[in-house]
């Protein structure tokens, strides 16, 4: 705006005009108090009294002018402009310019306040025509850049659940004025894609235009939300790709020169860490798959990876050990301390009773235990010894188990984790138990299996009619 504009003199003028207008309006407002059915003391502060009862001002022009002057006095420029289209029709060109300039100056003065966004307000009121005649192209370029960063730093850095998208879209009508080379002047926290839809073709078009004149590091700053979006779409739970690894590689191709820049490395670590942090989830398998894809893009040594993953893993979460075994989580990603914690959780898991909805079990958690052995989360001898003791207890117990747990034992037990002799004794006893429980069809199936393999001892099972 023009340099000769004196803000303090302008405020003094508004204050005097407001005082003069108040004296004109006051008799009317005072009368409304005197004639009110409810007896209310006439306030000493005339300005506040008129503001509270401005609906009683019969002259429409005076009411709107009072509202404008009052809000200018209070530096509430966003309300001072409420009636501007009507008020400006009654003003001289000089007065019209004076009030519009003061609104703009107030917006600049208060723009630093949280969520006030004065420069963005100027852009909006340029766009809707309220201030268009009072803003030069040079100044418009400045407010567009400052307005962009007001929104970007205020909303596009994460943690905000509602975005001023309409304001953003209005500002991007003037995206030709955006100058990303001013990054160091405005940047705050890194820009993020978020979940609320600000990142669009408008931003990408500006990025493609501006990155040609930026350093690699500055370009990476602006590329960050775009790359984050690429990752989110490529590694999506809602619309999974057939080959997410290749899909991500292809989509990152236009931005591959930024991948080793710290800003993007931080992003990749954040995304990878997210999958590790929430690995104990119903989508654990997908989380691990996506983490495996991202790890190839992260510049960490093996030792750094183990520290990074071990620090991110939700070690205290209930049943984490079960999830890690089920998805075959890479042990090479864990340091020795974390590995010990998980092994302790495995032992506690094996020692506790099975979940009630799984019913009774001959050997609690047998399938889990065998996976633990198979995937080498515990010493193989320790695991096999547990299975052996469980089977020996099964063979000697007086109260024979029901048919369902016996059948489950046969179906789950892996012969390679048991000595052959013991395994065959268990199968013979299981057939016997199934016959006693009238589970003839299942008993017949295992009878035939043992017979076909050539180790069935008919003396160890009761005589029954095969199904």
C-alpha positions as MATLAB code, in Angstrom:
seq = 'XXXXXXXXXXXXXXXXXXXXXXXXXXXXXXXXXXXXXXXXXXXXXXXXXXXXXXXXXXXXXXXXXXXXXXXXXXXXXXXXXXXXXXXXXXXXXXXXXXXXXXXXXXXXXXXXXXXXXXXXXXXXXXXXXXXXXXXXXXXXXXXXXXXXXXXXXXXXXXXXXXXXXXXXXXXXXXXXXXXXXXXXXXXXXXXXXXXXXXXXXXXXXXXXXXXXXXXXXXXXXXXXXXXXXXXXXXXXXXXXXXXXXXXXXXXXXXXXXXXXXXXXXXXXXXXXXXXXXXXXXXXXXXXXXXXXXXXXXXXXXXXXXXXXXXXXXXXXXXXXXXXXXXXXXXXXXXXXXXXXXXXXXXXXXXXXXXXXXXXXXXXXXXXXXXXXXXXXXXXXXXXXXXXXXXXXXXXXXXXXXXXXXXXXXXXXXXXXXXXXXXXXXXXXXXXXXXXXXXXXXXXXXXXXXXXXXXXXXXXXXXXXXXX';
ca = [
       0.000    0.000    0.000;
       1.060    3.647   -0.341;
       3.875    4.581    2.022;
       2.336    7.913    3.099;
      -0.550    6.192    4.848;
      -0.172    6.899    8.573;
      -1.816    4.167   10.647;
      -2.010    6.136   13.902;
      -3.458    9.206   12.206;
      -6.001    6.988   10.470;
      -7.053    5.416   13.770;
      -7.394    8.881   15.312;
      -9.635    9.959   12.449;
     -11.849    6.873   12.858;
     -12.082    7.489   16.595;
     -13.254   11.070   16.037;
     -15.749   10.057   13.340;
     -17.114    7.356   15.619;
     -17.497    9.846   18.482;
     -19.344   12.330   16.251;
     -21.653    9.594   14.912;
     -22.365    8.331   18.421;
     -23.564   11.797   19.460;
     -25.934   11.820   16.488;
     -27.312    8.373   17.252;
     -27.372    8.535   21.040;
     -30.731   10.336   21.513;
     -32.472    7.581   19.590;
     -30.777    4.815   21.583;
     -31.309    6.609   24.890;
     -35.005    6.873   24.089;
     -35.175    3.086   23.447;
     -33.814    2.503   26.962;
     -36.311    4.951   28.481;
     -39.279    3.382   26.702;
     -38.260   -0.219   27.343;
     -40.774   -2.342   29.255;
     -37.878   -3.841   31.196;
     -36.320   -1.092   33.299;
     -32.591   -1.084   32.528;
     -30.184    1.605   33.672;
     -28.907    3.730   30.829;
     -25.228    2.773   30.310;
     -22.536    5.401   30.736;
     -20.534    3.975   27.823;
     -22.495    5.246   24.850;
     -20.467    3.351   22.249;
     -21.005   -0.026   23.867;
     -24.672    0.797   24.496;
     -25.220    1.631   20.820;
     -23.287   -1.463   19.689;
     -25.498   -3.665   21.871;
     -28.686   -2.030   20.585;
     -27.695   -1.084   17.052;
     -30.800   -2.834   15.713;
     -32.761    0.122   17.168;
     -31.020    2.577   14.827;
     -33.672    3.418   12.265;
     -31.357    5.011    9.711;
     -29.873    2.081    7.773;
     -26.856    4.045    6.564;
     -25.991    5.259   10.054;
     -26.327    1.753   11.477;
     -23.966    0.266    8.897;
     -21.528    3.162    9.184;
     -21.501    2.836   12.979;
     -20.751   -0.892   12.652;
     -17.845   -0.201   10.305;
     -16.339    2.553   12.446;
     -16.782    0.602   15.662;
     -15.032   -2.453   14.223;
     -12.260   -0.339   12.732;
     -11.793    1.222   16.154;
     -11.520   -2.284   17.657;
      -9.261   -3.472   14.797;
     -11.887   -6.073   13.841;
     -11.261   -5.557   10.153;
     -13.074   -8.812    9.279;
     -16.356   -7.341   10.569;
     -15.600   -3.791    9.465;
     -16.064   -4.976    5.905;
     -19.425   -6.680    6.541;
     -21.485   -3.853    5.013;
     -18.802   -2.486    2.737;
     -20.600   -3.036   -0.610;
     -23.463   -0.780    0.571;
     -21.385    1.728    2.529;
     -18.894    2.430   -0.242;
     -21.711    3.626   -2.502;
     -22.228    6.598   -0.182;
     -18.543    7.557    0.044;
     -16.288    9.828   -1.926;
     -13.431    8.133   -3.773;
     -10.996    9.537   -1.203;
     -12.995    8.204    1.769;
     -13.551    4.868    0.062;
      -9.792    4.502   -0.389;
      -9.118    5.609    3.190;
     -11.362    3.007    4.849;
     -10.311    0.196    2.528;
      -6.652    1.001    3.178;
      -7.203    1.012    6.926;
      -8.901   -2.407    6.756;
      -5.930   -3.743    4.833;
      -3.461   -2.229    7.281;
      -5.343   -3.738   10.216;
      -5.264   -7.127    8.529;
      -1.499   -6.830    8.073;
      -1.106   -5.711   11.675;
      -3.029   -8.674   13.134;
      -2.019  -11.367   10.647;
       0.418  -12.948   13.099;
      -2.385  -13.874   15.500;
      -3.373  -17.541   15.633;
      -5.982  -18.452   12.983;
      -6.422  -14.771   12.029;
      -4.745  -15.092    8.614;
      -4.852  -11.421    7.675;
      -3.126  -11.802    4.333;
      -5.423  -14.622    3.349;
      -8.341  -12.347    4.251;
      -6.955   -9.687    1.920;
      -6.755  -12.193   -0.944;
     -10.356  -13.283   -0.355;
     -11.606   -9.716   -0.365;
      -9.593   -8.984   -3.453;
     -11.219  -11.967   -5.120;
     -14.778  -11.025   -4.136;
     -14.292   -7.465   -5.323;
     -14.424   -5.711   -1.946;
     -10.797   -4.548   -2.071;
      -9.865   -5.144   -5.687;
      -9.633   -1.447   -6.595;
      -7.234   -0.755   -3.716;
      -4.605   -3.423   -4.275;
      -1.840   -3.152   -6.830;
      -0.561   -6.213   -8.655;
       2.735   -5.932   -6.805;
       0.967   -5.941   -3.451;
      -1.337   -8.764   -4.601;
       1.742  -10.895   -5.317;
       2.980  -10.229   -1.791;
      -0.311  -11.056   -0.042;
      -0.787  -14.209   -2.132;
       2.607  -15.507   -1.007;
       2.065  -14.540    2.599;
      -1.494  -15.871    2.522;
      -0.304  -19.224    1.195;
       2.131  -19.632    4.053;
      -0.441  -18.543    6.616;
      -2.576  -21.496    5.559;
       0.332  -23.854    4.906;
       1.991  -23.321    8.283;
      -1.316  -23.164   10.088;
      -3.035  -26.185    8.560;
      -0.816  -28.189    6.224;
       1.685  -29.287    8.853;
      -0.514  -31.916   10.524;
      -2.730  -32.268   13.577;
      -5.647  -30.198   12.218;
      -9.037  -31.842   11.762;
     -10.715  -29.156    9.666;
      -9.099  -27.308    6.817;
     -10.056  -23.954    5.253;
     -10.226  -25.519    1.817;
     -12.436  -22.818    0.317;
      -9.900  -20.209    1.354;
      -7.114  -22.331   -0.097;
      -8.945  -22.791   -3.388;
      -9.570  -19.031   -3.579;
      -5.928  -18.276   -3.002;
      -4.831  -20.802   -5.626;
      -6.751  -18.842   -8.249;
      -3.747  -16.534   -8.015;
      -1.127  -19.257   -7.900;
       0.785  -17.587  -10.723;
       2.080  -15.179   -8.088;
       3.444  -17.879   -5.781;
       7.192  -17.773   -5.440;
       8.551  -20.916   -3.763;
      12.073  -19.477   -3.754;
      10.998  -17.544   -0.641;
      10.867  -20.786    1.330;
      13.472  -19.779    3.919;
      11.500  -16.625    4.645;
       8.310  -18.455    5.569;
       8.848  -22.157    6.295;
       7.926  -23.556    9.677;
       7.288  -27.281   10.164;
       7.415  -29.624    7.134;
       4.322  -29.755    4.955;
       2.365  -33.000    5.162;
      -0.251  -34.566    2.961;
      -2.634  -35.176    5.874;
      -5.998  -36.863    5.530;
      -8.197  -33.959    4.588;
      -7.667  -33.284    0.908;
      -5.666  -30.082    0.517;
      -3.035  -31.550   -1.770;
      -4.384  -31.219   -5.310;
      -3.452  -30.540   -8.910;
      -3.169  -26.808   -8.180;
      -0.294  -27.335   -5.783;
       1.395  -29.905   -8.025;
       1.221  -27.524  -10.983;
       2.909  -24.787   -8.947;
       5.529  -27.245   -7.721;
       6.356  -28.374  -11.245;
       6.709  -24.754  -12.329;
       8.738  -23.606   -9.356;
      11.064  -26.543   -8.752;
      13.089  -25.673  -11.839;
      14.545  -22.660  -10.049;
      14.991  -24.253   -6.598;
      17.856  -26.082   -4.989;
      17.490  -29.824   -4.473;
      16.901  -29.330   -0.738;
      14.242  -26.649   -1.243;
      12.527  -28.685   -3.940;
      12.421  -31.652   -1.567;
      10.632  -29.492    1.019;
       7.793  -28.848   -1.435;
       7.902  -32.386   -2.817;
       7.390  -33.887    0.618;
       3.557  -33.840    0.695;
       3.443  -35.078   -2.897;
       5.728  -38.009   -2.109;
       3.724  -38.720    1.030;
       0.589  -38.861   -1.097;
       2.294  -41.223   -3.541;
       3.218  -43.544   -0.671;
      -0.280  -43.404    0.801;
      -1.917  -44.324   -2.504;
       0.613  -46.995   -3.422;
       0.546  -48.643    0.010;
      -3.181  -48.405    0.509;
      -5.436  -50.672    2.552;
      -8.563  -49.411    0.836;
      -7.423  -49.892   -2.769;
      -4.458  -52.265   -2.595;
      -2.392  -52.672   -5.727;
      -1.518  -56.068   -7.143;
       2.173  -55.210   -6.906;
       2.557  -52.293   -4.475;
       6.359  -52.467   -4.545;
       6.530  -51.915   -8.295;
       3.659  -49.448   -8.171;
       5.456  -47.291   -5.610;
       8.722  -47.445   -7.542;
       7.001  -46.280  -10.715;
       5.116  -43.431   -9.026;
       8.252  -42.205   -7.225;
      10.244  -42.056  -10.451;
       9.564  -38.309  -11.076;
      10.789  -37.542   -7.551;
      13.632  -40.038   -7.164;
      16.298  -37.332   -7.012;
      14.765  -36.116   -3.748;
      14.643  -39.476   -1.992;
      18.042  -39.137   -0.344;
      17.431  -35.584    0.856;
      16.976  -35.401    4.610;
      13.455  -33.964    4.397;
      12.296  -36.990    2.407;
      14.353  -39.452    4.439;
      12.554  -38.136    7.533;
       9.229  -38.714    5.774;
      10.160  -42.271    4.796;
      11.200  -43.007    8.369;
       7.921  -41.590    9.674;
       5.870  -43.780    7.325;
       7.970  -46.848    8.121;
       7.738  -46.107   11.830;
       3.949  -45.818   11.551;
       3.680  -49.377   10.228;
       5.940  -50.649   13.028;
       4.199  -48.651   15.739;
       0.787  -50.067   14.833;
       1.956  -53.536   13.798;
      -0.201  -55.193   16.472;
      -3.313  -54.685   14.377;
      -5.716  -56.739   12.297;
      -3.855  -55.483    9.215;
      -0.493  -56.546   10.630;
       0.412  -58.582    7.549;
      -0.116  -55.605    5.266;
       1.744  -53.315    7.673;
       4.751  -55.609    7.565;
       4.571  -55.869    3.792;
       4.551  -52.094    3.432;
       7.372  -51.700    5.953;
       9.420  -54.189    3.940;
       8.861  -52.069    0.825;
       9.808  -48.796    2.507;
      12.937  -50.108    4.206;
      14.655  -50.256    0.817;
      14.341  -46.477    0.492;
      15.708  -45.612    3.940;
      19.402  -44.866    4.349;
      20.140  -46.725    7.578;
      22.766  -49.285    8.445;
      21.736  -52.659    9.885;
      22.563  -51.503   13.415;
      20.611  -48.283   12.899;
      17.619  -50.246   11.621;
      17.573  -52.483   14.707;
      17.699  -49.437   16.994;
      15.040  -47.627   14.966;
      12.631  -50.574   14.767;
      13.190  -51.651   18.379;
      12.441  -48.121   19.574;
       9.258  -47.989   17.453;
       7.834  -51.433   18.260;
       4.911  -51.309   20.773;
       6.656  -53.795   23.074;
       4.193  -53.461   25.950;
       1.071  -54.197   23.936;
      -0.873  -57.323   24.826;
      -0.422  -60.257   22.447;
       2.241  -58.496   20.411;
       4.270  -61.709   20.443;
       1.403  -63.585   18.785;
       1.203  -61.028   15.978;
       4.961  -61.043   15.382;
       5.000  -64.843   15.109;
       1.933  -64.980   12.862;
       3.316  -62.499   10.332;
       6.881  -63.835   10.619;
       8.266  -60.444   11.637;
      11.962  -60.104   10.672;
      14.051  -60.861   13.757;
      17.005  -59.100   12.105;
      15.156  -55.809   12.708;
      15.288  -56.259   16.497;
      18.208  -55.651   18.816;
      19.105  -58.161   21.516;
      17.291  -56.271   24.262;
      14.014  -56.156   22.348;
      14.407  -59.775   21.273;
      14.718  -60.787   24.938;
      11.548  -58.860   25.778;
       9.612  -60.615   23.016;
      10.930  -64.027   24.084;
       9.773  -63.368   27.633;
       6.352  -62.459   26.292;
       6.317  -65.713   24.301;
       7.009  -67.768   27.427;
       4.267  -65.954   29.350;
       1.901  -66.515   26.430;
       2.613  -70.244   26.459;
       2.118  -70.457   30.228;
      -1.271  -68.795   30.385;
      -4.568  -70.654   29.806;
      -5.915  -70.567   26.245;
      -8.611  -68.050   25.399;
     -12.047  -69.275   26.480;
     -13.498  -69.024   22.974;
     -10.963  -71.571   21.759;
     -12.312  -74.219   24.128;
     -10.232  -76.844   25.904;
      -6.920  -77.865   24.382;
      -4.760  -80.936   25.015;
      -1.635  -78.800   24.692;
      -2.492  -75.105   25.091;
      -1.190  -72.864   22.297;
       0.311  -75.831   20.401;
       0.041  -74.178   16.983;
       1.629  -70.995   18.306;
       4.414  -72.972   19.984;
       5.214  -74.849   16.781;
       5.346  -71.579   14.831;
       7.706  -70.206   17.470;
       9.975  -73.223   16.942;
       9.660  -73.175   13.163;
      10.501  -69.465   12.957;
      13.275  -69.736   15.550;
      11.984  -67.270   18.103;
      12.924  -69.693   20.893;
      15.613  -72.333   21.170;
      14.317  -75.412   19.334;
      15.152  -77.755   22.241;
      13.143  -75.643   24.672;
      10.120  -75.702   22.378;
      10.290  -79.414   21.655;
      10.650  -80.206   25.345;
       7.423  -78.328   26.045;
       5.622  -80.344   23.359;
       7.062  -83.599   24.671;
       5.900  -82.920   28.235;
       2.458  -81.957   26.994;
       2.109  -85.170   24.995;
       3.385  -87.338   27.836;
       0.845  -85.745   30.134;
      -1.864  -86.433   27.569;
      -0.916  -90.125   27.403;
      -0.973  -90.627   31.180;
      -3.915  -88.501   32.286;
      -6.758  -90.506   33.852;
      -9.637  -88.292   32.795;
      -9.656  -88.558   29.023;
     -10.294  -85.389   27.028;
     -13.244  -84.770   24.738;
     -13.287  -85.589   21.071;
     -12.864  -82.008   19.813;
      -9.588  -81.255   21.637;
      -8.201  -84.674   20.663;
      -9.012  -84.091   17.005;
      -7.474  -80.624   17.200;
      -4.314  -82.151   18.653;
      -4.031  -84.573   15.729;
      -4.650  -81.855   13.165;
      -2.255  -79.307   14.662;
       0.614  -81.491   15.888;
       3.549  -81.441   13.479;
       5.413  -84.803   13.547;
       8.773  -83.182   12.904;
       8.682  -81.537   16.343;
       8.183  -84.890   18.106;
      10.177  -88.109   18.365;
       8.656  -90.696   16.024;
       7.917  -93.208   18.756;
       6.115  -90.656   20.909;
       4.159  -89.320   17.930;
       2.867  -92.794   17.059;
       1.853  -93.457   20.663;
      -0.094  -90.211   20.653;
      -1.887  -91.110   17.413;
      -2.859  -94.562   18.742;
      -4.154  -93.043   21.962;
      -5.996  -90.327   20.045;
      -7.774  -92.910   17.857;
      -8.766  -94.745   21.029;
     -10.117  -91.547   22.592;
     -12.042  -90.653   19.451;
     -13.675  -94.103   19.385;
     -14.705  -93.741   23.041;
     -16.224  -90.358   22.227;
     -18.164  -91.877   19.278;
     -16.123  -89.832   16.768;
     -15.939  -92.855   14.435;
     -15.485  -90.953   11.177;
     -12.460  -89.031   12.485;
     -11.043  -92.133   14.195;
     -11.378  -94.061   10.932;
      -9.537  -91.383    8.979;
      -6.517  -91.491   11.308;
      -6.665  -95.294   11.491;
      -6.412  -95.495    7.687;
      -3.640  -92.886    7.612;
      -1.505  -94.846   10.088;
      -2.274  -98.087    8.272;
      -1.257  -96.654    4.900;
       2.004  -95.361    6.359;
       2.697  -98.832    7.741;
       3.010  -98.201   11.445;
      -0.518  -98.921   12.780;
      -0.538 -101.279   15.813;
      -4.074 -102.667   16.028;
      -3.362 -104.030   19.507;
      -3.159 -100.495   20.860;
      -6.657  -99.428   19.777;
     -10.130 -100.848   20.439;
     -11.911 -102.827   17.789;
     -14.465 -100.656   15.945;
     -16.217 -100.609   12.603;
     -14.434  -98.266   10.248;
     -16.478  -95.463    8.749;
];
